[in-house]
Short mmCIF file of C-alpha atoms and ligand atoms in Angstrom, two decimals:
data_model
loop_
_atom_site.label_atom_id
_atom_site.label_comp_id
_atom_site.label_asym_id
_atom_site.label_seq_id
_atom_site.Cartn_x
_atom_site.Cartn_y
_atom_site.Cartn_z
CA GLY A 21 9.41 35.59 -14.14
CA LEU A 22 8.01 33.85 -10.62
CA TYR A 23 4.17 32.70 -10.44
CA GLN A 24 3.98 34.66 -13.94
CA GLU A 25 2.74 31.49 -15.86
CA ALA A 26 -0.50 31.95 -17.33
CA HIS A 27 -3.34 31.73 -15.05
CA ARG A 28 -1.28 31.67 -12.11
CA PRO A 29 -3.14 33.38 -9.35
CA GLN A 30 -1.87 36.20 -8.11
CA PHE A 31 -3.44 36.66 -4.51
CA HIS A 32 -4.78 33.59 -4.05
CA PHE A 33 -1.96 30.74 -2.34
CA THR A 34 -0.56 28.20 -4.67
CA PRO A 35 2.23 25.77 -4.39
CA HIS A 36 5.20 26.79 -6.02
CA GLU A 37 4.87 23.81 -8.62
CA LYS A 38 3.16 20.67 -8.61
CA TRP A 39 -0.04 19.21 -7.09
CA MET A 40 -2.25 20.78 -4.55
CA ASN A 41 -5.42 19.61 -2.58
CA ASP A 42 -6.98 20.02 0.73
CA PRO A 43 -5.81 22.43 3.06
CA ASN A 44 -4.66 20.67 6.34
CA GLY A 45 -3.09 21.67 10.19
CA LEU A 46 -4.60 25.15 10.11
CA VAL A 47 -3.05 26.41 13.15
CA PHE A 48 -1.90 29.34 14.79
CA HIS A 49 1.25 29.19 17.07
CA GLN A 50 4.15 31.56 17.87
CA GLY A 51 2.70 35.02 15.62
CA VAL A 52 2.35 32.41 12.70
CA TYR A 53 -0.59 30.73 10.59
CA HIS A 54 0.28 27.53 9.18
CA LEU A 55 -0.99 26.35 6.26
CA PHE A 56 -0.11 22.44 5.27
CA TYR A 57 -2.09 20.82 2.44
CA GLN A 58 -2.12 17.62 0.65
CA TYR A 59 0.52 17.57 -1.94
CA TYR A 60 1.76 15.75 -4.28
CA PRO A 61 5.70 16.95 -5.17
CA GLU A 62 6.29 14.42 -8.25
CA ASP A 63 3.27 15.42 -10.99
CA ILE A 64 0.24 17.92 -11.56
CA VAL A 65 -2.32 14.94 -10.65
CA TRP A 66 -3.39 13.37 -7.89
CA GLY A 67 -0.69 10.44 -6.03
CA PRO A 68 0.83 9.59 -3.08
CA MET A 69 -0.10 12.23 -0.57
CA HIS A 70 2.52 14.44 1.40
CA TRP A 71 1.76 17.25 3.50
CA GLY A 72 3.45 20.45 1.88
CA HIS A 73 3.68 23.59 3.95
CA ALA A 74 3.61 27.21 4.12
CA ILE A 75 3.45 30.29 6.62
CA SER A 76 2.13 33.68 7.23
CA LYS A 77 1.74 36.32 9.52
CA ASP A 78 -1.43 38.14 8.26
CA MET A 79 -2.95 35.17 5.59
CA VAL A 80 -2.35 37.11 2.69
CA HIS A 81 1.01 36.63 1.82
CA TRP A 82 2.60 33.20 2.19
CA GLU A 83 6.20 32.14 2.65
CA ASN A 84 6.87 28.18 1.24
CA LYS A 85 8.37 25.67 3.64
CA PRO A 86 10.07 22.37 3.26
CA ILE A 87 7.48 19.13 2.94
CA ALA A 88 6.28 18.64 6.35
CA LEU A 89 5.32 14.90 5.91
CA PHE A 90 6.23 12.26 4.14
CA PRO A 91 4.34 9.06 3.34
CA ASP A 92 5.88 5.82 5.40
CA GLU A 93 5.35 2.61 5.70
CA HIS A 94 1.70 2.95 6.88
CA GLY A 95 0.94 4.82 4.02
CA TYR A 96 0.53 8.41 2.22
CA ILE A 97 -0.38 10.88 4.47
CA PHE A 98 -4.06 12.07 3.77
CA SER A 99 -5.91 15.15 5.48
CA GLY A 100 -5.73 16.20 8.76
CA SER A 101 -5.41 18.85 11.85
CA ALA A 102 -2.74 20.34 13.87
CA VAL A 103 -2.80 21.38 17.64
CA VAL A 104 -0.75 23.32 19.89
CA ASP A 105 -0.24 20.73 23.27
CA THR A 106 -0.01 23.49 25.53
CA ASN A 107 -0.06 21.49 28.71
CA ASN A 108 2.67 18.83 26.66
CA SER A 109 -0.17 16.37 27.45
CA SER A 110 1.57 14.12 24.93
CA GLY A 111 5.11 14.10 26.37
CA PHE A 112 6.44 14.83 23.04
CA GLY A 113 8.06 18.28 24.47
CA THR A 114 8.19 20.27 27.11
CA LYS A 115 5.83 23.00 29.19
CA ASP A 116 8.51 25.38 27.79
CA ASN A 117 8.47 24.29 24.64
CA PRO A 118 4.92 22.91 23.74
CA PRO A 119 5.01 20.46 20.50
CA LEU A 120 2.89 21.00 17.48
CA VAL A 121 1.03 17.80 17.05
CA ALA A 122 -0.38 16.88 13.92
CA ILE A 123 -3.00 14.35 13.56
CA PHE A 124 -3.66 12.99 9.94
CA THR A 125 -5.08 10.04 7.95
CA TYR A 126 -2.59 7.19 7.22
CA HIS A 127 -4.00 5.68 3.61
CA ASP A 128 -2.22 2.54 2.58
CA PRO A 129 -1.81 1.95 -0.80
CA VAL A 130 -1.16 -1.88 -0.63
CA GLY A 131 -4.47 -2.81 1.36
CA GLU A 132 -6.87 -0.33 -0.67
CA LYS A 133 -4.73 -2.49 -3.80
CA ALA A 134 -5.83 -5.91 -2.27
CA LYS A 135 -9.47 -4.59 -1.90
CA LYS A 136 -9.39 -4.68 2.09
CA ASP A 137 -11.71 -2.29 4.11
CA ASP A 138 -9.17 -1.16 6.78
CA PHE A 139 -6.55 0.98 4.96
CA GLN A 140 -7.29 4.16 6.29
CA THR A 141 -5.86 4.63 10.01
CA GLN A 142 -4.83 7.71 12.07
CA GLY A 143 -1.46 8.86 12.77
CA ILE A 144 0.32 11.45 14.53
CA ALA A 145 3.53 13.37 14.58
CA TYR A 146 5.12 16.45 16.51
CA SER A 147 7.20 19.15 15.76
CA LEU A 148 9.43 21.14 18.61
CA ASP A 149 10.33 23.55 16.13
CA ASN A 150 7.63 25.61 15.02
CA GLY A 151 6.38 23.34 12.46
CA ASP A 152 9.92 23.08 10.67
CA THR A 153 10.76 19.54 11.12
CA TRP A 154 8.42 16.67 12.06
CA VAL A 155 9.04 13.21 14.17
CA LYS A 156 6.20 10.32 13.42
CA TYR A 157 4.73 9.01 16.84
CA GLU A 158 6.43 5.44 16.89
CA GLY A 159 3.13 4.11 17.89
CA ASN A 160 1.24 4.79 15.28
CA PRO A 161 -0.96 4.04 14.03
CA VAL A 162 -2.86 5.75 17.13
CA ILE A 163 -6.80 4.97 15.79
CA LYS A 164 -7.21 1.84 14.02
CA ASN A 165 -9.26 0.72 11.18
CA GLU A 166 -12.02 -2.14 11.79
CA GLY A 167 -13.71 -2.56 8.67
CA ILE A 168 -15.27 0.99 7.55
CA ARG A 169 -13.68 1.83 3.52
CA ASP A 170 -13.91 5.47 4.10
CA PHE A 171 -12.60 6.44 7.32
CA ARG A 172 -10.74 9.84 7.81
CA ASP A 173 -9.90 13.58 7.99
CA PRO A 174 -9.28 13.92 11.74
CA LYS A 175 -9.87 17.60 13.19
CA VAL A 176 -8.86 17.79 16.54
CA PHE A 177 -9.68 20.54 19.25
CA TRP A 178 -8.83 21.31 22.66
CA ASN A 179 -12.54 20.69 24.57
CA ASN A 180 -13.20 23.00 27.48
CA LYS A 181 -16.25 21.50 28.23
CA THR A 182 -14.92 17.67 29.03
CA GLY A 183 -10.87 19.21 29.60
CA ASN A 184 -9.63 16.53 26.96
CA TRP A 185 -8.61 16.46 23.21
CA THR A 186 -11.52 16.03 20.74
CA MET A 187 -11.39 14.55 17.34
CA LEU A 188 -13.89 14.64 14.35
CA LEU A 189 -13.75 11.68 12.12
CA VAL A 190 -15.49 10.75 9.32
CA ALA A 191 -16.76 6.95 8.45
CA GLY A 192 -18.38 6.93 4.92
CA ASP A 193 -21.80 8.46 5.63
CA HIS A 194 -21.53 9.91 9.28
CA LEU A 195 -19.42 11.44 11.73
CA GLN A 196 -17.64 10.30 14.36
CA ILE A 197 -16.62 12.03 17.74
CA TRP A 198 -13.53 10.16 20.02
CA GLN A 199 -11.57 11.41 22.83
CA SER A 200 -8.47 11.70 24.23
CA PRO A 201 -6.29 12.50 27.57
CA ASP A 202 -2.96 13.00 25.72
CA LEU A 203 -3.32 12.59 21.76
CA LYS A 204 -2.47 9.14 21.91
CA GLU A 205 -5.67 6.87 23.37
CA TRP A 206 -8.31 7.65 21.63
CA VAL A 207 -11.95 6.57 22.72
CA LYS A 208 -15.24 6.66 20.52
CA VAL A 209 -17.63 8.67 22.45
CA SER A 210 -20.42 9.61 19.73
CA GLU A 211 -22.07 9.54 15.73
CA PHE A 212 -23.89 12.20 14.27
CA GLY A 213 -25.15 11.87 10.92
CA LYS A 214 -26.78 8.55 9.22
CA ASN A 215 -30.26 10.05 8.96
CA GLN A 216 -29.20 13.88 8.51
CA GLY A 217 -28.13 16.33 6.03
CA ALA A 218 -26.80 15.97 2.28
CA HIS A 219 -25.68 12.27 1.34
CA GLY A 220 -25.06 12.10 -2.42
CA GLY A 221 -21.26 11.53 -1.29
CA VAL A 222 -18.95 10.38 0.84
CA TRP A 223 -18.57 12.35 4.15
CA GLU A 224 -15.07 14.25 4.47
CA CYS A 225 -13.17 17.15 6.39
CA PRO A 226 -15.23 17.57 9.30
CA ASP A 227 -14.95 20.59 11.35
CA LEU A 228 -16.82 21.59 14.69
CA PHE A 229 -16.70 24.61 16.45
CA PRO A 230 -19.01 27.76 18.75
CA LEU A 231 -20.08 31.01 17.22
CA LYS A 232 -21.62 33.53 18.97
CA VAL A 233 -25.16 34.93 17.09
CA GLU A 234 -24.21 38.10 15.85
CA GLY A 235 -25.96 40.70 18.62
CA THR A 236 -27.19 38.28 20.97
CA ASP A 237 -25.10 36.46 23.92
CA MET A 238 -26.28 33.05 22.39
CA GLU A 239 -23.67 30.33 21.71
CA LYS A 240 -24.14 28.09 18.93
CA TRP A 241 -21.89 25.05 17.10
CA VAL A 242 -21.29 24.74 13.27
CA LEU A 243 -20.53 21.48 11.93
CA LEU A 244 -18.67 21.62 8.54
CA ILE A 245 -18.90 18.41 6.20
CA SER A 246 -17.93 18.57 2.71
CA ILE A 247 -19.08 15.96 0.48
CA ASN A 248 -18.31 14.62 -3.10
CA PRO A 249 -20.60 14.08 -5.12
CA GLY A 250 -23.55 15.88 -4.33
CA ALA A 251 -22.41 20.14 -4.19
CA PRO A 252 -25.59 21.59 -5.72
CA ASN A 253 -23.89 22.90 -8.67
CA GLY A 254 -22.37 19.90 -9.28
CA GLY A 255 -19.30 17.48 -7.93
CA SER A 256 -17.96 18.53 -4.56
CA GLY A 257 -19.04 20.50 -2.09
CA THR A 258 -19.45 22.14 1.96
CA GLN A 259 -22.11 21.31 3.57
CA TYR A 260 -22.87 23.21 7.18
CA PHE A 261 -25.14 22.48 9.98
CA VAL A 262 -26.18 24.70 13.30
CA GLY A 263 -26.96 23.06 16.36
CA ASP A 264 -25.65 21.80 19.79
CA PHE A 265 -22.63 20.38 21.18
CA ASP A 266 -22.52 19.17 25.14
CA GLY A 267 -18.69 18.17 24.89
CA THR A 268 -19.82 15.12 23.95
CA THR A 269 -22.67 14.72 21.41
CA PHE A 270 -23.46 17.06 18.82
CA LYS A 271 -27.10 17.81 17.74
CA SER A 272 -28.37 19.65 14.75
CA ASP A 273 -30.96 22.35 15.23
CA GLN A 274 -32.05 21.30 11.43
CA LYS A 275 -32.64 17.94 9.64
CA GLU A 276 -31.81 19.28 6.27
CA HIS A 277 -28.48 20.53 5.18
CA LYS A 278 -27.33 24.20 4.10
CA TRP A 279 -24.08 24.70 2.39
CA ILE A 280 -21.17 27.44 2.90
CA ASP A 281 -20.47 28.28 -0.86
CA TRP A 282 -22.84 27.67 -3.72
CA GLY A 283 -19.98 27.77 -5.94
CA THR A 284 -18.61 24.79 -7.19
CA ASP A 285 -14.71 25.78 -6.10
CA ASN A 286 -14.46 25.70 -2.45
CA TYR A 287 -14.27 22.15 -0.80
CA ALA A 288 -12.44 20.33 2.23
CA GLY A 289 -12.44 23.78 3.58
CA VAL A 290 -11.85 24.18 7.54
CA THR A 291 -11.27 26.37 10.44
CA TYR A 292 -7.81 27.34 12.58
CA ASN A 293 -6.88 26.12 15.72
CA ASN A 294 -5.86 28.61 17.93
CA VAL A 295 -6.93 31.55 16.23
CA PRO A 296 -6.35 35.03 19.00
CA ASN A 297 -9.37 36.84 20.00
CA ASN A 298 -11.56 33.36 19.10
CA GLU A 299 -12.11 34.54 15.37
CA ARG A 300 -13.06 31.65 13.65
CA VAL A 301 -11.34 32.02 10.04
CA PHE A 302 -11.62 29.47 7.26
CA ILE A 303 -10.13 28.21 3.88
CA GLY A 304 -10.83 26.23 1.41
CA TRP A 305 -9.44 24.24 -1.91
CA MET A 306 -10.80 26.37 -4.54
CA SER A 307 -11.32 23.49 -7.03
CA ASN A 308 -13.43 20.19 -7.54
CA TRP A 309 -13.21 16.93 -7.88
CA ALA A 310 -15.14 16.75 -10.68
CA TYR A 311 -12.24 18.02 -12.90
CA ALA A 312 -9.81 19.19 -10.62
CA GLN A 313 -6.93 17.17 -12.28
CA GLU A 314 -8.08 18.54 -15.73
CA THR A 315 -7.44 22.45 -15.46
CA PRO A 316 -5.65 24.30 -18.04
CA THR A 317 -2.28 24.85 -16.28
CA GLU A 318 1.03 23.42 -16.26
CA LYS A 319 3.45 24.18 -13.40
CA TRP A 320 1.26 23.52 -10.49
CA ARG A 321 -2.43 22.50 -10.02
CA SER A 322 -5.34 24.55 -7.82
CA ALA A 323 -4.97 27.33 -5.42
CA MET A 324 -6.67 28.10 -1.73
CA THR A 325 -9.49 30.27 -1.35
CA LEU A 326 -9.01 33.79 -0.09
CA PRO A 327 -9.00 33.03 4.21
CA ARG A 328 -12.47 34.18 5.25
CA LYS A 329 -13.62 34.93 8.75
CA LEU A 330 -16.82 32.91 9.67
CA SER A 331 -19.85 34.65 11.30
CA LEU A 332 -23.58 33.44 12.20
CA GLN A 333 -26.26 35.65 12.56
CA GLN A 334 -30.08 34.64 12.81
CA ILE A 335 -31.86 35.62 9.84
CA ASN A 336 -36.07 34.67 9.93
CA ASP A 337 -35.80 32.53 12.63
CA LYS A 338 -33.12 30.32 11.03
CA PHE A 339 -29.37 30.67 11.82
CA GLU A 340 -27.25 31.40 8.95
CA LEU A 341 -23.28 30.93 8.82
CA PHE A 342 -21.48 34.19 6.93
CA ASN A 343 -18.23 33.40 5.36
CA TYR A 344 -16.14 37.04 4.49
CA PRO A 345 -12.78 37.92 3.42
CA LEU A 346 -10.80 38.30 6.29
CA ASP A 347 -9.68 42.17 6.82
CA SER A 348 -5.86 41.50 5.92
CA VAL A 349 -7.66 41.26 2.39
CA ASP A 350 -8.01 45.39 2.37
CA GLU A 351 -4.23 45.42 2.54
CA ILE A 352 -3.61 44.48 -0.81
CA ARG A 353 -5.92 46.78 -2.36
CA GLY A 354 -4.52 49.28 -4.93
CA PRO A 355 -6.05 53.13 -5.17
CA VAL A 356 -9.45 53.48 -4.86
CA ALA A 357 -11.87 55.39 -6.85
CA SER A 358 -15.76 55.20 -6.83
CA GLU A 359 -18.76 57.13 -8.19
CA ASP A 360 -22.26 56.52 -7.64
CA ILE A 361 -23.82 54.99 -10.80
CA THR A 362 -27.58 54.87 -12.25
CA ILE A 363 -28.72 53.42 -15.02
CA GLY A 364 -31.86 53.75 -16.73
CA PRO A 365 -34.51 51.16 -17.51
CA LYS A 366 -33.39 48.19 -19.74
CA LEU A 367 -30.04 50.15 -20.80
CA ASP A 368 -26.46 49.21 -20.03
CA LYS A 369 -23.12 50.94 -19.18
CA SER A 370 -20.10 49.65 -20.37
CA LEU A 371 -16.35 50.36 -18.31
CA THR A 372 -12.85 49.66 -18.78
CA PHE A 373 -10.17 48.65 -16.71
CA ASP A 374 -6.94 47.51 -16.94
CA HIS A 375 -7.31 44.69 -15.84
CA PHE A 376 -10.11 42.96 -13.99
CA ASN A 377 -8.61 39.46 -13.44
CA LYS A 378 -6.76 41.01 -10.44
CA SER A 379 -9.13 43.15 -8.54
CA GLU A 380 -11.74 44.03 -6.59
CA VAL A 381 -15.10 45.39 -7.63
CA LYS A 382 -17.53 46.38 -4.61
CA PHE A 383 -20.95 48.41 -4.42
CA LYS A 384 -23.81 49.32 -2.39
CA THR A 385 -27.34 48.51 -4.08
CA SER A 386 -31.23 47.98 -3.04
CA SER A 387 -31.68 47.22 -6.34
CA ARG A 388 -33.35 43.98 -7.26
CA ALA A 389 -31.58 42.88 -10.45
CA PHE A 390 -28.77 43.45 -12.38
CA SER A 391 -26.24 42.01 -14.75
CA LEU A 392 -22.46 42.42 -14.33
CA ASP A 393 -20.55 40.95 -17.80
CA PHE A 394 -16.65 40.93 -17.55
CA GLN A 395 -15.45 40.47 -21.16
CA ASN A 396 -12.30 40.41 -23.16
CA SER A 397 -11.59 40.95 -26.62
CA SER A 398 -11.40 37.41 -27.30
CA GLY A 399 -15.29 37.22 -26.92
CA GLU A 400 -15.18 35.63 -24.05
CA HIS A 401 -17.12 36.67 -20.57
CA LEU A 402 -18.08 35.86 -17.23
CA ASN A 403 -21.82 36.66 -16.64
CA LEU A 404 -22.97 37.49 -12.94
CA ILE A 405 -26.58 38.13 -12.50
CA LEU A 406 -28.63 38.80 -9.96
CA ASP A 407 -32.62 38.23 -10.29
CA SER A 408 -34.20 38.57 -6.92
CA GLU A 409 -37.65 38.12 -8.51
CA ALA A 410 -36.46 34.20 -9.17
CA GLN A 411 -34.56 34.62 -5.91
CA GLN A 412 -31.83 33.68 -7.47
CA PHE A 413 -27.47 34.36 -8.03
CA ILE A 414 -26.35 33.33 -11.81
CA LEU A 415 -22.80 32.31 -12.16
CA ASP A 416 -22.51 31.95 -15.83
CA ARG A 417 -18.71 30.47 -16.93
CA SER A 418 -20.05 28.85 -19.95
CA ASN A 419 -18.11 31.15 -22.39
CA SER A 420 -15.88 32.44 -20.01
CA GLY A 421 -12.14 30.61 -21.49
CA LYS A 422 -10.55 27.65 -21.57
CA THR A 423 -13.59 25.42 -20.29
CA THR A 424 -13.56 22.11 -22.67
CA PHE A 425 -10.89 20.27 -20.70
CA ASP A 426 -14.49 19.25 -19.26
CA GLU A 427 -17.48 18.67 -20.31
CA ASP A 428 -19.59 19.65 -17.40
CA PHE A 429 -17.17 22.76 -16.80
CA ALA A 430 -18.09 23.66 -20.42
CA LYS A 431 -21.67 24.49 -20.23
CA ASN A 432 -21.68 25.19 -16.53
CA VAL A 433 -23.90 28.04 -15.28
CA GLN A 434 -24.03 27.78 -11.56
CA ILE A 435 -27.49 28.81 -9.51
CA MET A 436 -27.78 30.14 -5.69
CA PRO A 437 -30.87 30.95 -4.02
CA ILE A 438 -31.11 34.03 -2.08
CA PRO A 439 -34.22 33.68 -0.28
CA ASP A 440 -33.38 36.08 2.41
CA LEU A 441 -31.67 39.28 0.51
CA PRO A 442 -32.18 41.91 2.95
CA ASN A 443 -34.77 43.87 1.68
CA GLY A 444 -33.30 47.42 2.09
CA GLU A 445 -29.29 48.39 0.78
CA TYR A 446 -26.93 45.37 0.71
CA GLU A 447 -22.88 44.89 -0.72
CA VAL A 448 -22.05 42.89 -3.38
CA ARG A 449 -18.04 42.11 -3.48
CA VAL A 450 -16.40 40.63 -6.33
CA LEU A 451 -12.68 39.05 -6.00
CA MET A 452 -11.34 38.25 -9.58
CA ASP A 453 -7.78 36.77 -9.54
CA TRP A 454 -6.44 35.66 -13.09
CA SER A 455 -8.03 32.05 -12.70
CA SER A 456 -10.95 32.82 -9.64
CA VAL A 457 -13.72 35.11 -8.78
CA GLU A 458 -15.16 35.08 -5.73
CA ILE A 459 -18.45 36.69 -5.01
CA PHE A 460 -19.91 37.89 -1.31
CA ILE A 461 -23.56 39.19 -0.91
CA ASN A 462 -24.68 40.90 1.44
CA HIS A 463 -20.89 40.14 3.74
CA GLY A 464 -21.00 36.70 3.30
CA GLN A 465 -24.32 36.00 3.52
CA TYR A 466 -24.54 34.58 0.11
CA VAL A 467 -20.94 33.50 -1.42
CA MET A 468 -20.16 31.60 -4.66
CA THR A 469 -16.23 30.31 -5.34
CA ALA A 470 -15.75 29.71 -9.07
CA GLN A 471 -12.51 28.72 -11.14
CA ILE A 472 -12.20 30.54 -14.66
CA PHE A 473 -9.70 30.37 -17.17
CA PRO A 474 -9.83 33.23 -19.91
CA ASN A 475 -7.60 33.23 -22.17
CA GLU A 476 -6.72 36.84 -22.08
CA PHE A 477 -7.71 39.14 -19.10
CA TYR A 478 -11.13 40.62 -18.95
CA ARG A 479 -10.91 44.58 -19.84
CA ASN A 480 -14.59 45.29 -20.11
CA LEU A 481 -17.39 45.39 -17.68
CA MET A 482 -20.85 45.20 -19.16
CA ILE A 483 -23.38 46.77 -16.35
CA SER A 484 -26.93 45.86 -17.61
CA ASN A 485 -30.44 47.15 -16.09
CA PRO A 486 -32.78 44.13 -16.62
CA SER A 487 -35.73 45.79 -15.39
CA ASP A 488 -38.33 48.90 -15.65
CA MET A 489 -36.86 50.96 -12.70
CA GLU A 490 -34.00 52.65 -12.05
CA LEU A 491 -30.83 50.77 -11.18
CA LYS A 492 -28.61 52.32 -8.70
CA LEU A 493 -25.31 51.27 -7.57
CA ASP A 494 -24.02 53.52 -4.77
CA THR A 495 -19.85 53.91 -4.27
CA PHE A 496 -19.18 51.59 -7.35
CA THR A 497 -15.53 51.17 -6.99
CA ILE A 498 -13.07 49.25 -8.84
CA SER A 499 -9.56 48.57 -6.87
CA PRO A 500 -6.25 47.01 -8.59
CA ILE A 501 -5.32 44.26 -6.21
CA LYS A 502 -1.61 43.59 -5.39
CA SER A 503 0.13 40.42 -6.10
CA ILE A 504 1.32 38.63 -3.12
CA TRP A 505 4.39 37.55 -4.86
C1 FRU B 617 -10.63 15.74 0.42
C2 FRU B 617 -10.03 14.34 0.39
C3 FRU B 617 -9.96 13.83 1.87
C4 FRU B 617 -8.71 13.07 1.90
C5 FRU B 617 -7.74 13.73 0.58
C6 FRU B 617 -6.78 12.72 -0.24
O1 FRU B 617 -10.58 16.29 -0.80
O2 FRU B 617 -10.78 12.95 -0.62
O3 FRU B 617 -11.54 13.12 2.58
O4 FRU B 617 -7.84 12.95 2.90
O5 FRU B 617 -8.71 14.59 -0.04
O6 FRU B 617 -6.06 13.76 -0.64
#
């Protein structure tokens, strides 16, 4: 049946068929969350980019829509954002029916082939029927290129401090900030990052937004920058900075970067414009350019992460960005049974479940060391280890199933430092789909997202206690997750 192919995610967004990468144009409008995405409708590898489209009321169940944007004489349609032009500043609609405006990068393959360095420009398009059909602006491109090879991924938002539109644009090794009264005429106002943050690869997919520091009245600004390569566990990853934004210039509190997710498979993630109650909702592309085009699926390739709520906490003088599944994810959880588990020193306990590749495993503990090993009857297993003495969490997928499509994937062991794990009790939550695992420690303080391709479902969970003390896992809960399709 539909969405039943091998490895097809059951509670994550995937396109019905063909290639997908970055989430684009994330905007909430008239009760609907839009998800546009980098899409190539002809093959399961990257190609001439379109914007695919899906909509949702809860960000969990999705309805597929026709392709929104097709390549044209200016080039392919690369990543970008969308805004609700409430005051009709662009003149594309009316105040009664404000336009949705998409702002994206044009990538001209002809210029690229000719080895020019001005083949990425910025264009806009508008929709007057809540995203169903789009008209490209006849004045495109609205930002030309003065000779920067990588010049892309515009994120536009309404700037309350200056009363205009603000665009974040990446230019190779740094961020540029531009402003406009009408989404058509743009002026560059500042730059950030040439000497700050991680620079293992090109900067991509920026985002910038305010968040209240939990438990205070303080507001800080968070800047997201994806880089490829240069992530801590190889390939692509997303770093963040916390600082201040005066409406024109961003200043980071710290010189070094941090990572929003330590797993290999959360890239190019950005947040929604216009979400009610000032919530910051994030979605990432659940893959990695290191092997994205080789993963063992046939009908489609790649998925999005679960939608996650972002929040900011001050921990030991540092601001830390948390990301944790939206409450709506709880709605697809099946009947829940929980027990308190105690395992003696150096002992293990085995639990069976039918099956883990569509489940949530959740518990609370104050233990400082444990191992969770998800196993199938083909001898494949995914091992998650918390070792607080080494201040590390380890995800070992080297024998998790199909791995040989990529040399690095086949020996992949991922490490996440956990220096500020709370001393007392903390939550561990593992959401596993047919081809992914998302791990949230202490409500999203430490997060890992990784793809896995087991040949059979994992049906056994071996919990091990490596320490000399009792291991206590409180309200240990395994819940089935319902398919969203
Ligand atoms: C990030 C990215 C973007 C670009 C898009 C092209 O994954 O490389 O920088 O706009 O993908 O598909």
